[in-house]
Coordinates of C-alpha atoms in Angstrom, one line a residue:
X1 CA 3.5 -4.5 6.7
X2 CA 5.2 -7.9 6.4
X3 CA 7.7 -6.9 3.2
X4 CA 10.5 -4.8 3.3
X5 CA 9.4 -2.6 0.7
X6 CA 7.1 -2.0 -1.8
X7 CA 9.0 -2.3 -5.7
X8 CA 7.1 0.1 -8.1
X9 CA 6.4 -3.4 -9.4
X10 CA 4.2 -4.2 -6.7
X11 CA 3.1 -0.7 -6.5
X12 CA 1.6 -1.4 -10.1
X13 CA 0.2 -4.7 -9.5
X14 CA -2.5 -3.6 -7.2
X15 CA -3.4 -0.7 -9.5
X16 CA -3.7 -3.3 -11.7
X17 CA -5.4 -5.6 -9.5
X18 CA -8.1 -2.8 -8.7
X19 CA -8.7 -2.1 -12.7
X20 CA -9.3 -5.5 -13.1
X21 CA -11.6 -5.7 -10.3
X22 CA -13.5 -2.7 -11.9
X23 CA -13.7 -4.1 -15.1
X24 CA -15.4 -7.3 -13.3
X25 CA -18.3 -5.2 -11.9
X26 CA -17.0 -5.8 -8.3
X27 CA -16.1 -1.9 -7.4
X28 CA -18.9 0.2 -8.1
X29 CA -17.8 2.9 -10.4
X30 CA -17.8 5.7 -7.5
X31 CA -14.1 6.1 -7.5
X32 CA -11.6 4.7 -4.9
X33 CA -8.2 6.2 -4.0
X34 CA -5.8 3.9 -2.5
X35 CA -4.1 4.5 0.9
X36 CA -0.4 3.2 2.7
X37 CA -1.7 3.8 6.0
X38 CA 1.2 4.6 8.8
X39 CA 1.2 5.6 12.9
X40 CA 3.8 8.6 14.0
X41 CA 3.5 8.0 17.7
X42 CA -0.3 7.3 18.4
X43 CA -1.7 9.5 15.1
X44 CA -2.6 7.8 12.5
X45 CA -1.7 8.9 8.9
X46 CA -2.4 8.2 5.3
X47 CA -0.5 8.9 2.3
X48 CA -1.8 8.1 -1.5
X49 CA -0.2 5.2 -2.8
X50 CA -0.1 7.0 -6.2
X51 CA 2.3 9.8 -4.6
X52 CA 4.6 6.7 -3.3
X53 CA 8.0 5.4 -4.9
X54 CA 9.1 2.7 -2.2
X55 CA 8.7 1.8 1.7
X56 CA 12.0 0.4 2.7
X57 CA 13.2 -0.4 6.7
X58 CA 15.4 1.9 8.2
X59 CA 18.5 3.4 6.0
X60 CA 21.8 5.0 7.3
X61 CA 21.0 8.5 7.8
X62 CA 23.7 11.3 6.8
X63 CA 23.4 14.3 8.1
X64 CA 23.5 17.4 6.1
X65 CA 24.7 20.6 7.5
X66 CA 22.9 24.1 7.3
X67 CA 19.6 21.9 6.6
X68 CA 16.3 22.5 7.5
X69 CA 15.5 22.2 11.1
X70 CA 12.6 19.4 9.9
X71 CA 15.5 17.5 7.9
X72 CA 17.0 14.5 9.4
X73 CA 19.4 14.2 6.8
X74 CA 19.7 12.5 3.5
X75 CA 19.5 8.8 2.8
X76 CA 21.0 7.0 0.1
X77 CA 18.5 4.1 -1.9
X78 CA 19.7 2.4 -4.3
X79 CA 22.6 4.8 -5.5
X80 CA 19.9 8.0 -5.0
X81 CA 20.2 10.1 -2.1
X82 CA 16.6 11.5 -0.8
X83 CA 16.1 14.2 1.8
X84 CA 14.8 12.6 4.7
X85 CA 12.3 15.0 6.4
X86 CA 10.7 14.5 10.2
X87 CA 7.0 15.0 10.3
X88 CA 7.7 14.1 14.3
X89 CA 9.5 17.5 14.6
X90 CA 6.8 19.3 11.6
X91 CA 3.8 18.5 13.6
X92 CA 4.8 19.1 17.3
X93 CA 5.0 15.6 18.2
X94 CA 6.9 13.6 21.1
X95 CA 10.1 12.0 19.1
X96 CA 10.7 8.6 18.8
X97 CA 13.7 6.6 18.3
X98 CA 13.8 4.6 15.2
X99 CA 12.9 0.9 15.9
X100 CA 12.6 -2.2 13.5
X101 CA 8.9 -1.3 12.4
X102 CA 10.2 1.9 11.6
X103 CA 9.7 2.7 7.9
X104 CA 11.2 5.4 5.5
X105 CA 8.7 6.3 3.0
X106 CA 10.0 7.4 -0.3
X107 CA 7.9 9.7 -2.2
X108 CA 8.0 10.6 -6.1
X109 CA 6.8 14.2 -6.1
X110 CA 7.5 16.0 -9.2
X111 CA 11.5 16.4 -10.4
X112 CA 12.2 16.2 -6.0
X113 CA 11.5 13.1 -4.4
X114 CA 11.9 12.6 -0.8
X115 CA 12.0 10.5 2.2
X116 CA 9.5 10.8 5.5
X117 CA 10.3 8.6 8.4
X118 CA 7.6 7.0 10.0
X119 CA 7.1 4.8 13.1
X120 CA 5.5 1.5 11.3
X121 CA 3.3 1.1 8.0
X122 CA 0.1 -0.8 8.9
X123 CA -1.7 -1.5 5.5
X124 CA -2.8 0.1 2.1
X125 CA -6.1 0.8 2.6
X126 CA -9.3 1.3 -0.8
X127 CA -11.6 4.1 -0.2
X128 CA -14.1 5.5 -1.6
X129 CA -12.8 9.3 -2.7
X130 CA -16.9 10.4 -1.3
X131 CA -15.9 9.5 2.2
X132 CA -13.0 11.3 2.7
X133 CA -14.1 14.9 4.5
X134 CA -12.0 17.5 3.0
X135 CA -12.7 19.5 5.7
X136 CA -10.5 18.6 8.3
X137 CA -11.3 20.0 12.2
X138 CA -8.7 19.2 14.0
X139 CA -7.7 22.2 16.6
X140 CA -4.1 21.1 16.5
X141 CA -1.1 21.9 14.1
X142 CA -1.2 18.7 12.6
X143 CA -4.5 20.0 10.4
X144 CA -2.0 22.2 8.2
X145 CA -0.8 19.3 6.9
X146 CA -3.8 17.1 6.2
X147 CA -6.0 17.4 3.1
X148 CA -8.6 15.0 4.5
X149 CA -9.7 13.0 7.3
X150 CA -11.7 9.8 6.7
X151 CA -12.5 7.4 9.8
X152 CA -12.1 3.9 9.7
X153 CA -11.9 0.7 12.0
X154 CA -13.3 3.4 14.9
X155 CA -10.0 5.5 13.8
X156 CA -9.9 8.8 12.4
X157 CA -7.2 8.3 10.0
X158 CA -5.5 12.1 8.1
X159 CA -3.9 12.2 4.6
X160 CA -0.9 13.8 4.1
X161 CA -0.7 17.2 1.9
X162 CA 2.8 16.6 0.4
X163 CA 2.9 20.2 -1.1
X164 CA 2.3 21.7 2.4
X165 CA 4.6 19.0 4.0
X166 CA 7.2 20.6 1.1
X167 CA 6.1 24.5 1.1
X168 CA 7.1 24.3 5.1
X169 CA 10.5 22.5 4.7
X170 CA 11.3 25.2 1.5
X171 CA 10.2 28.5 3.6
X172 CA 12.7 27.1 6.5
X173 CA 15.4 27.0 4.3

């Protein structure tokens, strides 16, 4: 991702740009859900752009004792502090350091938004709601956390389930 964030005016210009692609006959009317697309390590993850407040580069993390163990800490945007939760540690993957593609994820769910670090954003990514297999088969852990797999560019790419992410953190607590 070249920006250093995505506003939730940006956010709302390509939902716009995609109704106004619709209303030009150039979707077909199967619907389309729309992706941010992100690696943790060498896994490739997508999260519904619908779900997502902002992407911003890496923040100051505080951190928060007597947390969950999959808390990093909290982070503090724009004078509002978010949980920041590790999916590394959540789905039994090596750790990483941060780096300068690494991303925090901000995401609006319900009355608790929160934070999920992630290695680097690639792209947001339109596709069609029929190809996504809501049956995931992955053997490993990771599939607790996916509500679909869809593969694309020779990639099998999983989307998050942010209530399972959440249910997880809140029975650790």
């Amino acid at each position: 991702m070249q920006s250093e964030e995505f506003t939730e005016a940006e956010l709302l210009a390509l939902e716009l740009e995609k109704r106004i692609n619709e209303r030009a006959g150039q979707i077909s009317p199967e619907p389309d859900v729309t992706l941010l697309t992100f690696y943790l390590g060498d896994e490739w993850f997508g999260i519904l752009l619908e779900h997502i407040k902002v992407v911003s580069r890496m923040l100051e993390v505080t951190q928060v004792p007597g947390a969950s163990t999959y808390i990093l800490g909290v982070v503090n945007y724009r004078s509002a502090i978010y949980p920041l939760i590790d999916l590394h540690k959540m789905f039994e993957l090596i750790p990483s350091l941060p780096t300068r593609a690494s991303r925090i994820v901000i995401i609006n769910h319900e009355s608790d938004p929160f934070g999920v670090l992630v290695d680097s954003t690639t792209e947001v990514k339109h596709v069609r709601q029929s190809g996504l297999n809501k049956q995931v088969e992955s053997s490993s852990g990771i599939s607790n956390y996916i509500n679909a797999e869809i593969s694309l560019d020779g990639k099998l790419l999983g989307v998050l389930n942010i209530e399972a992410i959440l249910r997880i953190v809140a029975d650790e607590d």
